[in-house]
């Protein structure tokens, strides 16, 4: 297994890009945010622990997150799997834990750069299908029918943590942690920065050049 870490603020497009690459290319997308939301939906102990932090826009404790990622890595048996890790690491201790897992070597860390005003616009306008998880945007990617998913007709909802107050908190936490992560991967010669303030298809083309 080789791992490509996707770094970037909430709303920088990591998840959107990773999801597209798993359909077009031989990548596996691991999103810690998606794993936690699914744990909340099924009411597991992990979900119960994570929910209060997530609703407030705060980070779930490192110990829990490192445990979750270690467990998940063991369920990926194919040694040639190429993993796109989205949402992890978010803190230096998480990055160090990942670096100490010989079964999941990090090949590259790609930082998605987007100006803050654009992040706020993207996050507060985001609407997600409660059924299949497809993501839309009120302005830049509206569904064909208001409030209804194009793919499965499920109901579109705003994630509780995409409200403006929580978005500002998430961005503040991101900014605090991110420079340490950038330094960590820069020192190892693994950091690649990408201008992610571009349309989805163009960003995907730039990303593929880096990944191939
Ligand atoms: P995301 O979908 O990646 O924006 O994640 C949603 C929320 O899940 C975050 O705001 C955190 O509360 C939590 N979360 C996801 N990944 C992590 C992580 N690696 N460390 C701590 N909390 C996380």
mmCIF file of C-alpha atoms and ligand atoms in Angstrom:
data_model
loop_
_atom_site.group_PDB
_atom_site.id
_atom_site.type_symbol
_atom_site.label_atom_id
_atom_site.label_comp_id
_atom_site.label_asym_id
_atom_site.label_seq_id
_atom_site.Cartn_x
_atom_site.Cartn_y
_atom_site.Cartn_z
ATOM 1 C CA UNK A 1 0.000 0.000 0.000
ATOM 2 C CA UNK A 2 1.200 3.514 -0.713
ATOM 3 C CA UNK A 3 -0.469 6.539 0.789
ATOM 4 C CA UNK A 4 -0.946 10.001 -0.646
ATOM 5 C CA UNK A 5 -1.979 12.433 2.051
ATOM 6 C CA UNK A 6 -4.380 15.156 0.929
ATOM 7 C CA UNK A 7 -3.847 18.287 3.016
ATOM 8 C CA UNK A 8 -6.027 21.365 2.874
ATOM 9 C CA UNK A 9 -8.718 23.300 4.680
ATOM 10 C CA UNK A 10 -12.265 22.018 4.961
ATOM 11 C CA UNK A 11 -13.863 22.946 1.634
ATOM 12 C CA UNK A 12 -10.623 22.894 -0.338
ATOM 13 C CA UNK A 13 -11.941 20.081 -2.536
ATOM 14 C CA UNK A 14 -9.961 17.111 -1.206
ATOM 15 C CA UNK A 15 -13.018 14.895 -0.864
ATOM 16 C CA UNK A 16 -14.538 15.899 -4.198
ATOM 17 C CA UNK A 17 -11.304 15.143 -6.023
ATOM 18 C CA UNK A 18 -10.631 11.888 -4.206
ATOM 19 C CA UNK A 19 -14.163 10.624 -4.928
ATOM 20 C CA UNK A 20 -13.736 11.352 -8.639
ATOM 21 C CA UNK A 21 -10.382 9.582 -8.722
ATOM 22 C CA UNK A 22 -11.763 6.405 -7.187
ATOM 23 C CA UNK A 23 -14.233 6.046 -10.041
ATOM 24 C CA UNK A 24 -11.821 6.975 -12.845
ATOM 25 C CA UNK A 25 -8.587 5.558 -11.498
ATOM 26 C CA UNK A 26 -7.348 2.757 -9.275
ATOM 27 C CA UNK A 27 -7.339 4.682 -6.013
ATOM 28 C CA UNK A 28 -8.977 3.984 -2.675
ATOM 29 C CA UNK A 29 -10.418 7.040 -0.935
ATOM 30 C CA UNK A 30 -10.212 7.013 2.859
ATOM 31 C CA UNK A 31 -11.971 9.974 4.455
ATOM 32 C CA UNK A 32 -11.903 10.143 8.238
ATOM 33 C CA UNK A 33 -14.797 12.653 8.155
ATOM 34 C CA UNK A 34 -16.921 10.176 6.142
ATOM 35 C CA UNK A 35 -15.987 7.330 8.514
ATOM 36 C CA UNK A 36 -17.021 9.390 11.531
ATOM 37 C CA UNK A 37 -20.304 10.506 9.915
ATOM 38 C CA UNK A 38 -21.107 6.896 9.099
ATOM 39 C CA UNK A 39 -20.292 5.881 12.709
ATOM 40 C CA UNK A 40 -22.684 8.609 13.936
ATOM 41 C CA UNK A 41 -25.401 7.380 11.579
ATOM 42 C CA UNK A 42 -25.096 3.803 12.871
ATOM 43 C CA UNK A 43 -24.903 4.952 16.504
ATOM 44 C CA UNK A 44 -21.633 3.158 17.325
ATOM 45 C CA UNK A 45 -19.552 4.105 20.410
ATOM 46 C CA UNK A 46 -17.092 5.862 18.080
ATOM 47 C CA UNK A 47 -19.934 7.885 16.578
ATOM 48 C CA UNK A 48 -21.215 8.857 20.025
ATOM 49 C CA UNK A 49 -17.764 9.992 21.096
ATOM 50 C CA UNK A 50 -17.119 11.937 17.876
ATOM 51 C CA UNK A 51 -20.452 13.704 17.521
ATOM 52 C CA UNK A 52 -20.042 16.395 20.181
ATOM 53 C CA UNK A 53 -16.627 17.397 18.826
ATOM 54 C CA UNK A 54 -17.821 17.418 15.234
ATOM 55 C CA UNK A 55 -20.960 19.441 15.892
ATOM 56 C CA UNK A 56 -18.808 22.120 17.525
ATOM 57 C CA UNK A 57 -16.294 22.096 14.666
ATOM 58 C CA UNK A 58 -13.578 20.778 16.980
ATOM 59 C CA UNK A 59 -11.130 17.958 16.360
ATOM 60 C CA UNK A 60 -11.820 14.463 17.655
ATOM 61 C CA UNK A 61 -8.971 13.465 20.053
ATOM 62 C CA UNK A 62 -5.773 12.165 18.417
ATOM 63 C CA UNK A 63 -5.870 8.845 20.265
ATOM 64 C CA UNK A 64 -9.287 7.995 18.834
ATOM 65 C CA UNK A 65 -8.342 9.078 15.317
ATOM 66 C CA UNK A 66 -5.031 7.216 15.294
ATOM 67 C CA UNK A 67 -6.860 4.076 16.502
ATOM 68 C CA UNK A 68 -9.454 4.455 13.747
ATOM 69 C CA UNK A 69 -6.914 4.862 10.959
ATOM 70 C CA UNK A 70 -4.718 2.010 12.217
ATOM 71 C CA UNK A 71 -7.721 -0.323 12.313
ATOM 72 C CA UNK A 72 -8.877 0.721 8.853
ATOM 73 C CA UNK A 73 -5.400 0.290 7.343
ATOM 74 C CA UNK A 74 -5.497 -3.361 8.428
ATOM 75 C CA UNK A 75 -8.629 -3.953 6.359
ATOM 76 C CA UNK A 76 -6.845 -3.002 3.117
ATOM 77 C CA UNK A 77 -5.218 -6.314 2.249
ATOM 78 C CA UNK A 78 -3.955 -5.564 -1.255
ATOM 79 C CA UNK A 79 -0.330 -4.411 -0.956
ATOM 80 C CA UNK A 80 -0.553 -2.519 -4.273
ATOM 81 C CA UNK A 81 -3.507 -0.416 -3.113
ATOM 82 C CA UNK A 82 -3.007 3.316 -3.627
ATOM 83 C CA UNK A 83 -4.748 5.172 -0.838
ATOM 84 C CA UNK A 84 -5.831 8.809 -0.946
ATOM 85 C CA UNK A 85 -5.999 9.823 2.691
ATOM 86 C CA UNK A 86 -8.451 12.689 3.140
ATOM 87 C CA UNK A 87 -8.809 14.407 6.515
ATOM 88 C CA UNK A 88 -5.914 12.620 8.225
ATOM 89 C CA UNK A 89 -3.447 13.650 9.562
ATOM 90 C CA UNK A 90 -4.822 16.895 10.977
ATOM 91 C CA UNK A 91 -2.293 17.334 13.785
ATOM 92 C CA UNK A 92 1.425 16.724 14.198
ATOM 93 C CA UNK A 93 0.956 13.697 16.536
ATOM 94 C CA UNK A 94 -1.317 12.141 13.876
ATOM 95 C CA UNK A 95 1.334 12.744 11.187
ATOM 96 C CA UNK A 96 3.996 11.197 13.406
ATOM 97 C CA UNK A 97 1.814 8.159 14.108
ATOM 98 C CA UNK A 98 1.290 7.673 10.383
ATOM 99 C CA UNK A 99 5.032 7.997 9.729
ATOM 100 C CA UNK A 100 5.606 5.230 12.291
ATOM 101 C CA UNK A 101 3.249 2.799 10.527
ATOM 102 C CA UNK A 102 5.564 0.886 8.161
ATOM 103 C CA UNK A 103 2.597 -0.791 6.421
ATOM 104 C CA UNK A 104 1.295 2.602 5.237
ATOM 105 C CA UNK A 105 4.227 4.515 3.739
ATOM 106 C CA UNK A 106 3.416 8.084 2.717
ATOM 107 C CA UNK A 107 4.665 8.781 -0.806
ATOM 108 C CA UNK A 108 3.484 12.390 -1.078
ATOM 109 C CA UNK A 109 1.485 15.027 0.731
ATOM 110 C CA UNK A 110 -0.488 17.300 -1.562
ATOM 111 C CA UNK A 111 -1.620 20.642 -0.137
ATOM 112 C CA UNK A 112 -4.786 22.103 -1.711
ATOM 113 C CA UNK A 113 -4.426 25.890 -1.524
ATOM 114 C CA UNK A 114 -7.645 27.977 -1.558
ATOM 115 C CA UNK A 115 -8.234 31.572 -0.297
ATOM 116 C CA UNK A 116 -10.277 31.752 2.906
ATOM 117 C CA UNK A 117 -13.188 33.770 1.435
ATOM 118 C CA UNK A 118 -13.658 31.081 -1.211
ATOM 119 C CA UNK A 119 -13.585 28.327 1.443
ATOM 120 C CA UNK A 120 -16.363 30.067 3.385
ATOM 121 C CA UNK A 121 -18.430 30.443 0.201
ATOM 122 C CA UNK A 122 -17.970 26.771 -0.681
ATOM 123 C CA UNK A 123 -18.712 25.361 2.772
ATOM 124 C CA UNK A 124 -21.761 27.430 3.676
ATOM 125 C CA UNK A 125 -23.327 26.727 0.240
ATOM 126 C CA UNK A 126 -22.619 23.006 0.314
ATOM 127 C CA UNK A 127 -25.573 20.609 0.404
ATOM 128 C CA UNK A 128 -25.118 16.860 0.790
ATOM 129 C CA UNK A 129 -27.468 13.996 -0.031
ATOM 130 C CA UNK A 130 -28.661 12.342 3.170
ATOM 131 C CA UNK A 131 -28.994 9.089 1.275
ATOM 132 C CA UNK A 132 -25.979 8.575 -1.037
ATOM 133 C CA UNK A 133 -23.616 11.317 0.191
ATOM 134 C CA UNK A 134 -23.337 13.127 -3.183
ATOM 135 C CA UNK A 135 -22.284 16.736 -2.759
ATOM 136 C CA UNK A 136 -23.831 19.843 -4.374
ATOM 137 C CA UNK A 137 -23.456 23.618 -4.067
ATOM 138 C CA UNK A 138 -26.312 26.109 -4.019
ATOM 139 C CA UNK A 139 -24.523 28.359 -6.548
ATOM 140 C CA UNK A 140 -21.741 26.508 -8.342
ATOM 141 C CA UNK A 141 -23.207 23.001 -8.548
ATOM 142 C CA UNK A 142 -26.961 23.255 -7.963
ATOM 143 C CA UNK A 143 -29.070 20.090 -8.177
ATOM 144 C CA UNK A 144 -31.497 19.873 -11.100
ATOM 145 C CA UNK A 145 -34.405 19.991 -8.651
ATOM 146 C CA UNK A 146 -34.226 22.132 -5.500
ATOM 147 C CA UNK A 147 -33.359 20.086 -2.409
ATOM 148 C CA UNK A 148 -33.288 16.759 -4.283
ATOM 149 C CA UNK A 149 -30.238 14.635 -5.176
ATOM 150 C CA UNK A 150 -29.623 14.244 -8.941
ATOM 151 C CA UNK A 151 -28.216 10.759 -8.440
ATOM 152 C CA UNK A 152 -30.686 9.022 -6.127
ATOM 153 C CA UNK A 153 -33.535 11.517 -5.461
ATOM 154 C CA UNK A 154 -32.560 11.577 -1.777
ATOM 155 C CA UNK A 155 -33.078 14.731 0.337
ATOM 156 C CA UNK A 156 -30.282 17.336 0.281
ATOM 157 C CA UNK A 157 -29.217 18.681 3.655
ATOM 158 C CA UNK A 158 -26.698 21.073 5.085
ATOM 159 C CA UNK A 159 -24.101 19.310 7.241
ATOM 160 C CA UNK A 160 -24.520 20.600 10.832
ATOM 161 C CA UNK A 161 -20.877 21.680 10.799
ATOM 162 C CA UNK A 162 -21.298 23.711 7.580
ATOM 163 C CA UNK A 163 -23.248 26.490 9.313
ATOM 164 C CA UNK A 164 -21.335 29.777 9.189
ATOM 165 C CA UNK A 165 -20.381 29.901 12.881
ATOM 166 C CA UNK A 166 -19.026 26.346 12.872
ATOM 167 C CA UNK A 167 -17.241 26.870 9.528
ATOM 168 C CA UNK A 168 -15.308 29.831 11.005
ATOM 169 C CA UNK A 169 -14.293 27.700 13.979
ATOM 170 C CA UNK A 170 -13.158 24.821 11.730
ATOM 171 C CA UNK A 171 -11.071 27.177 9.600
ATOM 172 C CA UNK A 172 -9.470 28.721 12.680
ATOM 173 C CA UNK A 173 -8.466 25.275 13.974
ATOM 174 C CA UNK A 174 -7.216 24.281 10.527
ATOM 175 C CA UNK A 175 -4.970 27.348 10.275
ATOM 176 C CA UNK A 176 -3.493 26.657 13.718
ATOM 177 C CA UNK A 177 -2.531 23.053 12.896
ATOM 178 C CA UNK A 178 -1.710 23.263 9.217
ATOM 179 C CA UNK A 179 1.664 25.021 9.195
ATOM 180 C CA UNK A 180 3.131 22.260 11.392
ATOM 181 C CA UNK A 181 1.875 19.622 8.967
ATOM 182 C CA UNK A 182 3.274 21.490 5.972
ATOM 183 C CA UNK A 183 6.677 21.791 7.695
ATOM 184 C CA UNK A 184 6.604 18.104 8.621
ATOM 185 C CA UNK A 185 6.148 16.931 5.016
ATOM 186 C CA UNK A 186 8.304 19.704 3.518
ATOM 187 C CA UNK A 187 11.255 18.578 5.636
ATOM 188 C CA UNK A 188 10.880 15.061 4.223
ATOM 189 C CA UNK A 189 10.744 16.363 0.645
ATOM 190 C CA UNK A 190 7.209 14.970 0.233
ATOM 191 C CA UNK A 191 5.178 18.176 0.046
ATOM 192 C CA UNK A 192 3.574 19.290 -3.217
ATOM 193 C CA UNK A 193 1.404 22.434 -3.236
ATOM 194 C CA UNK A 194 -1.417 22.790 -5.718
ATOM 195 C CA UNK A 195 -3.618 25.771 -6.578
ATOM 196 C CA UNK A 196 -7.038 24.349 -5.716
ATOM 197 C CA UNK A 197 -8.946 27.534 -6.501
ATOM 198 C CA UNK A 198 -9.864 26.256 -9.955
ATOM 199 C CA UNK A 199 -12.759 24.372 -11.520
ATOM 200 C CA UNK A 200 -13.152 20.726 -10.500
ATOM 201 C CA UNK A 201 -12.112 19.211 -13.866
ATOM 202 C CA UNK A 202 -9.027 21.394 -14.205
ATOM 203 C CA UNK A 203 -7.936 20.672 -10.671
ATOM 204 C CA UNK A 204 -8.351 16.979 -11.348
ATOM 205 C CA UNK A 205 -6.059 17.190 -14.373
ATOM 206 C CA UNK A 206 -3.345 18.944 -12.316
ATOM 207 C CA UNK A 207 -3.753 16.404 -9.551
ATOM 208 C CA UNK A 208 -3.414 13.441 -11.882
ATOM 209 C CA UNK A 209 -0.135 14.826 -13.214
ATOM 210 C CA UNK A 210 1.209 14.794 -9.657
ATOM 211 C CA UNK A 211 -0.158 11.340 -8.839
ATOM 212 C CA UNK A 212 1.055 9.530 -11.956
HETATM 213 P P1 LIG B 1 -14.221 16.543 7.373
HETATM 214 O O1 LIG B 1 -15.355 15.860 6.706
HETATM 215 O O2 LIG B 1 -12.870 16.010 6.941
HETATM 216 O O3 LIG B 1 -14.287 18.049 7.287
HETATM 217 O O4 LIG B 1 -14.309 16.165 8.933
HETATM 218 C C1 LIG B 1 -15.437 16.531 9.692
HETATM 219 C C2 LIG B 1 -15.084 16.549 11.168
HETATM 220 O O5 LIG B 1 -14.650 15.256 11.585
HETATM 221 C C3 LIG B 1 -13.953 17.468 11.584
HETATM 222 O O6 LIG B 1 -14.385 18.813 11.759
HETATM 223 C C4 LIG B 1 -13.499 16.840 12.888
HETATM 224 O O7 LIG B 1 -14.411 17.129 13.939
HETATM 225 C C5 LIG B 1 -13.647 15.348 12.583
HETATM 226 N N1 LIG B 1 -12.384 14.790 12.046
HETATM 227 C C6 LIG B 1 -12.205 14.234 10.810
HETATM 228 N N2 LIG B 1 -10.943 13.830 10.647
HETATM 229 C C7 LIG B 1 -10.291 14.133 11.806
HETATM 230 C C8 LIG B 1 -8.942 13.974 12.269
HETATM 231 N N3 LIG B 1 -8.006 13.419 11.498
HETATM 232 N N4 LIG B 1 -8.647 14.405 13.510
HETATM 233 C C9 LIG B 1 -9.575 14.951 14.308
HETATM 234 N N5 LIG B 1 -10.864 15.142 13.946
HETATM 235 C C10 LIG B 1 -11.218 14.735 12.700
#
